[in-house]
Amino acid sequence: MRIIGQDDIPASEITPREVYLKRRQFMAGIAALAVSPAFAAAAPPVRGARLAGVKPGRFSTREAQTPYESVTTYNNFYEFGTGKFDPAENAHTLKTRPWTVSVEGEIKRPRLYDIDELLKLAPLEERVYRLRCVEGWSMVIPWVGFPLAELIRRVEPSGNARFVEFHTLHDPAQMPFQRSSVLDWPYVEGLRIDEANHPLTLLAVGLYGEVLPRQNGAPVRLVVPWKYGFKSAKSIVKIRFVEKPPLTAWMRAAPNEYGFFSNVNPKVDHPRWSQAKERRIGEFFKRDTLMFNGYADQVAHLYRGLDLRKFF
Ligand code: MTE
């Protein structure tokens, strides 16, 4: 991702970027490989509470799941730092209770949901999805959550609700890196209403059958598996239905690099790197990136007739 106009330069950025990224990649490889029983015994990760009544859901891949240790230690969550290992180290300052999610805008039933009420809104499902980060790495993660469509149905969008905006918590006391100007906070993302209603789109509250760790976006986050990972906003406090396309945090930061759709597309490169291949965390050789991250059968129809080079 890109760091723009910052007055607060992290040490990681003082190292030449290439060297820094290579070192991080190398360390990620070590982290991903270091899941032998001996290592696990030496440093057991603190695990979350188990979520009850989770049923297997649709669309799960049978591909090997990325180990819990990698899923929860190699993260992007800029509110807690720009280094991959920063969120796991720093996110303990996030308070996930009390927590509310305001659902508002062009809907008939605006409502402030308490997180524990939201958790009971619909049956919890496990969905094993591929997550492809725009930076070129990918994981396979067993999420727990329910389709966002379940919430949308209950709040009854009006005819003007053409897009949905997602806002992350904005509280520098809990999210220390919001004191930097890496992004224009809060982190905002958006979907077209048909994308938001798509059965693949999840509101996730857990992973590996357990309550979502803070570094992965507790207590509730979005998961949109056919788009680059940055669309999947973490620690959501507001879901707003709007008429016009939302200006997302990344579009605001670098409009030439990050488009609104951000569908995974091996044929449309990011201006600074190719998107043709990816490194699955824990694997040595790169693999080909798949159109719509392998979910083309489910979602390609949403974009029929759209020039995906122009609407990237
Ligand atoms: N959400 C917030 N609020 N802040 C972030 O920095 N990073 C995004 C996305 N959601 C981000 C965010 C990016 S770039 C990716 S790849 C995914 O979260 C990573 O999710 P994971 O750490 O659970 O794998």
CSV table of C-alpha atoms and ligand atoms in Angstrom, one decimal:
chain,number,residue,atom,x,y,z
A,1,MET,CA,0.0,0.0,0.0
A,2,ARG,CA,1.2,3.6,-0.3
A,3,ILE,CA,2.2,6.0,2.4
A,4,ILE,CA,1.3,9.6,1.5
A,5,GLY,CA,2.2,13.0,2.9
A,6,GLN,CA,3.1,11.7,6.3
A,7,ASP,CA,4.7,13.9,9.0
A,8,ASP,CA,5.2,10.9,11.2
A,9,ILE,CA,7.6,8.6,9.4
A,10,PRO,CA,7.8,5.1,10.9
A,11,ALA,CA,11.3,3.5,11.2
A,12,SER,CA,10.2,0.9,8.7
A,13,GLU,CA,10.0,3.7,6.0
A,14,ILE,CA,13.4,5.1,6.7
A,15,THR,CA,15.0,1.8,5.5
A,16,PRO,CA,15.0,1.8,1.7
A,17,ARG,CA,11.5,0.5,0.7
A,18,GLU,CA,12.8,-2.4,-1.4
A,19,VAL,CA,15.2,-3.6,1.4
A,20,TYR,CA,12.4,-3.2,4.0
A,21,LEU,CA,9.8,-5.1,1.9
A,22,LYS,CA,12.3,-7.9,1.1
A,23,ARG,CA,13.1,-8.2,4.8
A,24,ARG,CA,9.4,-8.3,5.8
A,25,GLN,CA,8.7,-10.9,3.1
A,26,PHE,CA,11.5,-13.0,4.4
A,27,MET,CA,10.3,-12.7,8.0
A,28,ALA,CA,6.8,-13.5,6.8
A,29,GLY,CA,8.1,-16.6,5.2
A,30,ILE,CA,9.8,-17.6,8.5
A,31,ALA,CA,6.6,-16.8,10.4
A,32,ALA,CA,4.6,-18.9,8.0
A,33,LEU,CA,7.1,-21.8,8.2
A,34,ALA,CA,7.5,-21.6,11.9
A,35,VAL,CA,4.4,-23.5,12.8
A,36,SER,CA,6.0,-26.8,13.7
A,37,PRO,CA,4.7,-28.3,17.0
A,38,ALA,CA,8.0,-27.4,18.7
A,39,PHE,CA,7.6,-23.7,17.8
A,40,ALA,CA,3.9,-23.7,18.7
A,41,ALA,CA,4.8,-25.2,22.1
A,42,ALA,CA,7.4,-22.6,22.7
A,43,ALA,CA,5.2,-19.6,21.9
A,44,PRO,CA,1.5,-20.6,22.0
A,45,PRO,CA,-0.6,-17.8,20.5
A,46,VAL,CA,-3.4,-16.4,22.7
A,47,ARG,CA,-6.5,-17.8,21.2
A,48,GLY,CA,-10.0,-16.2,21.2
A,49,ALA,CA,-13.1,-17.7,22.7
A,50,ARG,CA,-14.9,-20.3,20.6
A,51,LEU,CA,-18.0,-19.2,18.8
A,52,ALA,CA,-21.0,-21.5,19.4
A,53,GLY,CA,-23.3,-22.9,16.8
A,54,VAL,CA,-21.2,-22.3,13.7
A,55,LYS,CA,-22.4,-24.3,10.7
A,56,PRO,CA,-20.4,-24.9,7.5
A,57,GLY,CA,-21.4,-22.3,4.9
A,58,ARG,CA,-21.5,-22.1,1.1
A,59,PHE,CA,-18.6,-21.3,-1.3
A,60,SER,CA,-15.8,-22.7,0.9
A,61,THR,CA,-12.6,-23.6,-0.9
A,62,ARG,CA,-10.9,-27.0,0.0
A,63,GLU,CA,-7.5,-25.5,-0.5
A,64,ALA,CA,-5.0,-25.8,2.4
A,65,GLN,CA,-5.8,-23.2,5.1
A,66,THR,CA,-3.2,-20.7,6.1
A,67,PRO,CA,-2.0,-21.5,9.6
A,68,TYR,CA,-3.7,-19.5,12.4
A,69,GLU,CA,-0.3,-18.2,13.5
A,70,SER,CA,0.2,-16.5,10.0
A,71,VAL,CA,-3.3,-15.3,9.7
A,72,THR,CA,-3.1,-13.5,13.0
A,73,THR,CA,0.5,-12.2,12.9
A,74,TYR,CA,1.0,-11.1,9.3
A,75,ASN,CA,-1.6,-8.3,8.9
A,76,ASN,CA,-2.5,-5.0,7.3
A,77,PHE,CA,-4.2,-2.7,9.8
A,78,TYR,CA,-2.7,0.7,9.4
A,79,GLU,CA,-4.5,2.1,12.5
A,80,PHE,CA,-1.9,0.0,14.4
A,81,GLY,CA,1.2,0.6,12.2
A,82,THR,CA,2.3,0.0,8.7
A,83,GLY,CA,4.5,-3.0,9.4
A,84,LYS,CA,3.0,-6.5,8.8
A,85,PHE,CA,3.7,-7.5,12.4
A,86,ASP,CA,2.6,-4.2,14.0
A,87,PRO,CA,-1.1,-5.0,14.3
A,88,ALA,CA,-0.5,-8.2,16.3
A,89,GLU,CA,1.8,-6.3,18.6
A,90,ASN,CA,-0.2,-3.1,19.0
A,91,ALA,CA,-3.9,-3.9,18.6
A,92,HIS,CA,-4.4,-4.9,22.3
A,93,THR,CA,-5.4,-1.2,22.9
A,94,LEU,CA,-8.6,-1.7,20.9
A,95,LYS,CA,-11.7,-2.1,23.2
A,96,THR,CA,-14.2,-4.3,21.5
A,97,ARG,CA,-16.9,-3.9,24.2
A,98,PRO,CA,-19.1,-1.9,24.4
A,99,TRP,CA,-19.3,-1.6,20.6
A,100,THR,CA,-22.1,-0.4,18.4
A,101,VAL,CA,-22.6,-0.4,14.6
A,102,SER,CA,-24.8,2.4,13.2
A,103,VAL,CA,-26.7,1.4,10.2
A,104,GLU,CA,-28.0,4.5,8.5
A,105,GLY,CA,-28.7,6.5,5.3
A,106,GLU,CA,-31.1,5.6,2.5
A,107,ILE,CA,-33.0,2.9,4.5
A,108,LYS,CA,-36.4,2.5,6.0
A,109,ARG,CA,-35.1,1.2,9.4
A,110,PRO,CA,-32.0,3.0,10.5
A,111,ARG,CA,-30.7,1.5,13.7
A,112,LEU,CA,-27.8,1.4,16.2
A,113,TYR,CA,-26.9,-2.2,16.7
A,114,ASP,CA,-25.1,-3.4,19.8
A,115,ILE,CA,-22.4,-5.8,18.7
A,116,ASP,CA,-23.9,-8.7,20.8
A,117,GLU,CA,-27.2,-8.1,19.1
A,118,LEU,CA,-25.5,-8.1,15.7
A,119,LEU,CA,-23.8,-11.4,16.5
A,120,LYS,CA,-27.2,-13.0,16.9
A,121,LEU,CA,-28.8,-11.4,13.8
A,122,ALA,CA,-28.3,-14.5,11.6
A,123,PRO,CA,-26.9,-18.0,12.0
A,124,LEU,CA,-23.1,-18.0,12.0
A,125,GLU,CA,-21.4,-19.8,9.1
A,126,GLU,CA,-17.9,-20.9,8.4
A,127,ARG,CA,-16.7,-19.7,5.0
A,128,VAL,CA,-13.2,-20.7,3.9
A,129,TYR,CA,-12.2,-17.9,1.4
A,130,ARG,CA,-9.1,-16.9,-0.4
A,131,LEU,CA,-7.9,-13.4,0.5
A,132,ARG,CA,-5.7,-11.7,-2.1
A,133,CYS,CA,-3.9,-8.6,-0.9
A,134,VAL,CA,-3.1,-5.9,-3.5
A,135,GLU,CA,0.6,-6.2,-2.5
A,136,GLY,CA,0.8,-9.7,-4.0
A,137,TRP,CA,0.4,-12.1,-1.1
A,138,SER,CA,-2.6,-14.3,-0.4
A,139,MET,CA,-4.0,-16.5,2.3
A,140,VAL,CA,-6.8,-19.0,2.8
A,141,ILE,CA,-8.9,-18.1,5.9
A,142,PRO,CA,-11.8,-19.9,7.6
A,143,TRP,CA,-13.9,-16.9,8.5
A,144,VAL,CA,-17.0,-17.0,10.7
A,145,GLY,CA,-19.8,-14.7,10.0
A,146,PHE,CA,-23.0,-14.2,8.0
A,147,PRO,CA,-23.9,-12.7,4.6
A,148,LEU,CA,-24.1,-8.9,4.8
A,149,ALA,CA,-27.4,-9.4,2.8
A,150,GLU,CA,-29.0,-10.6,6.0
A,151,LEU,CA,-28.5,-7.2,7.5
A,152,ILE,CA,-29.4,-5.3,4.4
A,153,ARG,CA,-32.7,-7.2,4.1
A,154,ARG,CA,-33.7,-6.2,7.7
A,155,VAL,CA,-33.0,-2.4,7.3
A,156,GLU,CA,-34.9,-2.2,4.0
A,157,PRO,CA,-32.9,0.1,1.6
A,158,SER,CA,-34.8,2.7,-0.3
A,159,GLY,CA,-34.6,3.1,-4.1
A,160,ASN,CA,-31.9,5.7,-3.6
A,161,ALA,CA,-29.5,3.2,-1.9
A,162,ARG,CA,-27.1,2.5,-4.7
A,163,PHE,CA,-23.9,2.1,-2.7
A,164,VAL,CA,-22.9,1.1,0.8
A,165,GLU,CA,-20.2,2.9,2.8
A,166,PHE,CA,-18.2,1.2,5.6
A,167,HIS,CA,-16.5,3.2,8.3
A,168,THR,CA,-13.9,1.9,10.7
A,169,LEU,CA,-13.6,3.2,14.3
A,170,HIS,CA,-11.9,6.6,14.5
A,171,ASP,CA,-10.3,6.9,18.0
A,172,PRO,CA,-6.6,7.7,18.1
A,173,ALA,CA,-6.6,6.8,21.8
A,174,GLN,CA,-7.3,3.2,20.9
A,175,MET,CA,-5.8,3.2,17.4
A,176,PRO,CA,-2.5,5.0,17.9
A,177,PHE,CA,-1.4,5.2,14.3
A,178,GLN,CA,-4.5,7.3,13.5
A,179,ARG,CA,-2.2,10.1,14.9
A,180,SER,CA,-0.1,9.8,11.7
A,181,SER,CA,-1.3,11.1,8.4
A,182,VAL,CA,-0.6,7.8,6.5
A,183,LEU,CA,-4.3,7.9,5.5
A,184,ASP,CA,-7.1,10.4,5.9
A,185,TRP,CA,-8.9,8.7,8.8
A,186,PRO,CA,-11.2,7.0,9.4
A,187,TYR,CA,-10.6,4.1,7.0
A,188,VAL,CA,-13.6,4.2,4.6
A,189,GLU,CA,-14.5,1.6,2.1
A,190,GLY,CA,-17.5,1.1,-0.2
A,191,LEU,CA,-19.4,-1.4,-2.4
A,192,ARG,CA,-22.1,-1.1,-5.0
A,193,ILE,CA,-25.4,-2.3,-3.5
A,194,ASP,CA,-25.5,-5.4,-5.7
A,195,GLU,CA,-21.9,-6.3,-4.5
A,196,ALA,CA,-23.0,-5.7,-0.9
A,197,ASN,CA,-26.0,-8.0,-1.4
A,198,HIS,CA,-24.0,-10.7,-3.1
A,199,PRO,CA,-24.1,-14.0,-1.1
A,200,LEU,CA,-20.3,-14.2,-1.0
A,201,THR,CA,-20.0,-10.9,0.9
A,202,LEU,CA,-19.7,-11.5,4.6
A,203,LEU,CA,-19.8,-9.6,7.8
A,204,ALA,CA,-17.2,-11.6,9.7
A,205,VAL,CA,-17.0,-11.9,13.5
A,206,GLY,CA,-14.5,-14.7,13.8
A,207,LEU,CA,-11.9,-17.0,12.2
A,208,TYR,CA,-10.9,-20.5,12.9
A,209,GLY,CA,-14.1,-21.0,14.8
A,210,GLU,CA,-13.1,-18.3,17.4
A,211,VAL,CA,-13.9,-14.7,18.1
A,212,LEU,CA,-12.1,-12.4,15.6
A,213,PRO,CA,-8.7,-11.3,17.0
A,214,ARG,CA,-8.2,-7.5,17.2
A,215,GLN,CA,-5.5,-7.5,14.6
A,216,ASN,CA,-7.9,-9.1,12.1
A,217,GLY,CA,-10.6,-6.4,12.6
A,218,ALA,CA,-12.5,-7.3,15.8
A,219,PRO,CA,-15.3,-7.2,16.6
A,220,VAL,CA,-16.8,-7.1,13.1
A,221,ARG,CA,-15.3,-6.6,9.6
A,222,LEU,CA,-16.2,-6.9,6.0
A,223,VAL,CA,-15.0,-9.8,3.8
A,224,VAL,CA,-15.3,-9.5,0.0
A,225,PRO,CA,-13.2,-12.3,-1.4
A,226,TRP,CA,-13.2,-11.4,-5.1
A,227,LYS,CA,-11.7,-8.0,-4.4
A,228,TYR,CA,-8.3,-6.9,-3.2
A,229,GLY,CA,-8.0,-7.3,0.6
A,230,PHE,CA,-8.1,-3.5,1.3
A,231,LYS,CA,-11.9,-3.5,0.4
A,232,SER,CA,-12.5,-5.7,3.5
A,233,ALA,CA,-12.7,-3.0,6.1
A,234,LYS,CA,-11.9,-3.9,9.7
A,235,SER,CA,-13.5,-2.9,13.0
A,236,ILE,CA,-16.6,-1.4,11.5
A,237,VAL,CA,-18.7,1.2,13.4
A,238,LYS,CA,-20.9,2.6,10.6
A,239,ILE,CA,-22.6,1.2,7.6
A,240,ARG,CA,-24.2,3.9,5.5
A,241,PHE,CA,-26.4,3.5,2.4
A,242,VAL,CA,-25.9,6.3,-0.1
A,243,GLU,CA,-26.8,7.4,-3.6
A,244,LYS,CA,-23.3,8.3,-4.9
A,245,PRO,CA,-20.1,6.2,-5.0
A,246,PRO,CA,-18.3,6.6,-1.7
A,247,LEU,CA,-14.8,8.2,-1.7
A,248,THR,CA,-12.8,5.5,-0.1
A,249,ALA,CA,-9.7,6.1,2.0
A,250,TRP,CA,-7.4,4.6,-0.6
A,251,MET,CA,-9.0,6.4,-3.5
A,252,ARG,CA,-8.5,9.7,-1.6
A,253,ALA,CA,-4.9,8.8,-0.9
A,254,ALA,CA,-3.9,7.7,-4.4
A,255,PRO,CA,-6.8,7.8,-7.0
A,256,ASN,CA,-4.5,6.6,-9.8
A,257,GLU,CA,-3.5,3.5,-7.9
A,258,TYR,CA,-6.7,2.4,-6.2
A,259,GLY,CA,-10.1,2.3,-8.0
A,260,PHE,CA,-13.5,1.9,-6.6
A,261,PHE,CA,-14.1,-1.6,-7.8
A,262,SER,CA,-10.6,-3.1,-7.0
A,263,ASN,CA,-11.6,-6.5,-8.3
A,264,VAL,CA,-8.8,-9.0,-8.3
A,265,ASN,CA,-7.6,-9.0,-11.9
A,266,PRO,CA,-4.3,-10.6,-13.1
A,267,LYS,CA,-4.5,-8.6,-16.4
A,268,VAL,CA,-4.8,-5.2,-14.8
A,269,ASP,CA,-1.5,-4.3,-13.1
A,270,HIS,CA,-1.1,-1.9,-10.2
A,271,PRO,CA,0.9,1.1,-11.5
A,272,ARG,CA,3.9,0.0,-9.4
A,273,TRP,CA,3.7,-3.8,-9.6
A,274,SER,CA,2.3,-6.7,-11.7
A,275,GLN,CA,-0.8,-8.5,-10.4
A,276,ALA,CA,-0.3,-11.6,-12.6
A,277,LYS,CA,1.1,-13.7,-9.8
A,278,GLU,CA,0.9,-14.0,-6.0
A,279,ARG,CA,2.7,-15.6,-3.1
A,280,ARG,CA,0.5,-17.8,-0.9
A,281,ILE,CA,1.8,-17.2,2.6
A,282,GLY,CA,3.8,-20.3,3.6
A,283,GLU,CA,4.6,-21.3,0.0
A,284,PHE,CA,7.9,-20.8,-1.8
A,285,PHE,CA,6.9,-20.6,-5.4
A,286,LYS,CA,4.5,-18.0,-6.7
A,287,ARG,CA,1.2,-19.0,-8.2
A,288,ASP,CA,-1.0,-17.4,-10.9
A,289,THR,CA,-3.5,-14.9,-9.7
A,290,LEU,CA,-7.0,-15.9,-10.8
A,291,MET,CA,-9.6,-13.6,-12.3
A,292,PHE,CA,-11.9,-12.3,-9.5
A,293,ASN,CA,-9.6,-14.3,-7.1
A,294,GLY,CA,-11.2,-17.5,-8.4
A,295,TYR,CA,-14.8,-16.4,-7.8
A,296,ALA,CA,-15.6,-15.5,-11.5
A,297,ASP,CA,-18.4,-18.1,-11.7
A,298,GLN,CA,-20.2,-16.3,-8.9
A,299,VAL,CA,-19.5,-12.6,-9.7
A,300,ALA,CA,-18.4,-12.1,-13.3
A,301,HIS,CA,-22.1,-11.3,-14.2
A,302,LEU,CA,-22.0,-8.2,-12.0
A,303,TYR,CA,-19.5,-6.5,-14.3
A,304,ARG,CA,-20.8,-7.6,-17.7
A,305,GLY,CA,-20.3,-4.8,-20.2
A,306,LEU,CA,-17.9,-2.9,-17.9
A,307,ASP,CA,-14.4,-2.0,-19.1
A,308,LEU,CA,-12.4,-3.5,-16.3
A,309,ARG,CA,-9.3,-1.6,-17.3
A,310,LYS,CA,-11.1,1.7,-16.9
A,311,PHE,CA,-13.2,0.7,-13.9
A,312,PHE,CA,-10.3,-1.0,-11.9
B,1,MTE,N1,-9.2,-2.2,7.5
B,1,MTE,C1,-8.8,-1.1,8.2
B,1,MTE,N2,-9.6,-0.5,9.0
B,1,MTE,N3,-7.5,-0.7,8.1
B,1,MTE,C2,-6.6,-1.3,7.3
B,1,MTE,O1,-5.4,-0.9,7.2
B,1,MTE,N4,-6.1,-3.1,5.6
B,1,MTE,C3,-6.8,-3.8,4.6
B,1,MTE,C4,-7.9,-4.7,5.0
B,1,MTE,N5,-8.8,-3.9,6.0
B,1,MTE,C5,-7.0,-2.4,6.5
B,1,MTE,C6,-8.3,-2.8,6.7
B,1,MTE,C7,-5.8,-4.6,3.8
B,1,MTE,S1,-4.7,-3.8,2.8
B,1,MTE,C8,-5.9,-6.0,3.8
B,1,MTE,S2,-4.9,-6.9,2.8
B,1,MTE,C9,-6.8,-6.7,4.8
B,1,MTE,O2,-7.5,-5.8,5.7
B,1,MTE,C10,-5.9,-7.7,5.6
B,1,MTE,O3,-6.8,-8.4,6.5
B,1,MTE,P1,-6.1,-9.5,7.5
B,1,MTE,O4,-5.0,-8.7,8.2
B,1,MTE,O5,-7.1,-10.0,8.4
B,1,MTE,O6,-5.5,-10.6,6.6
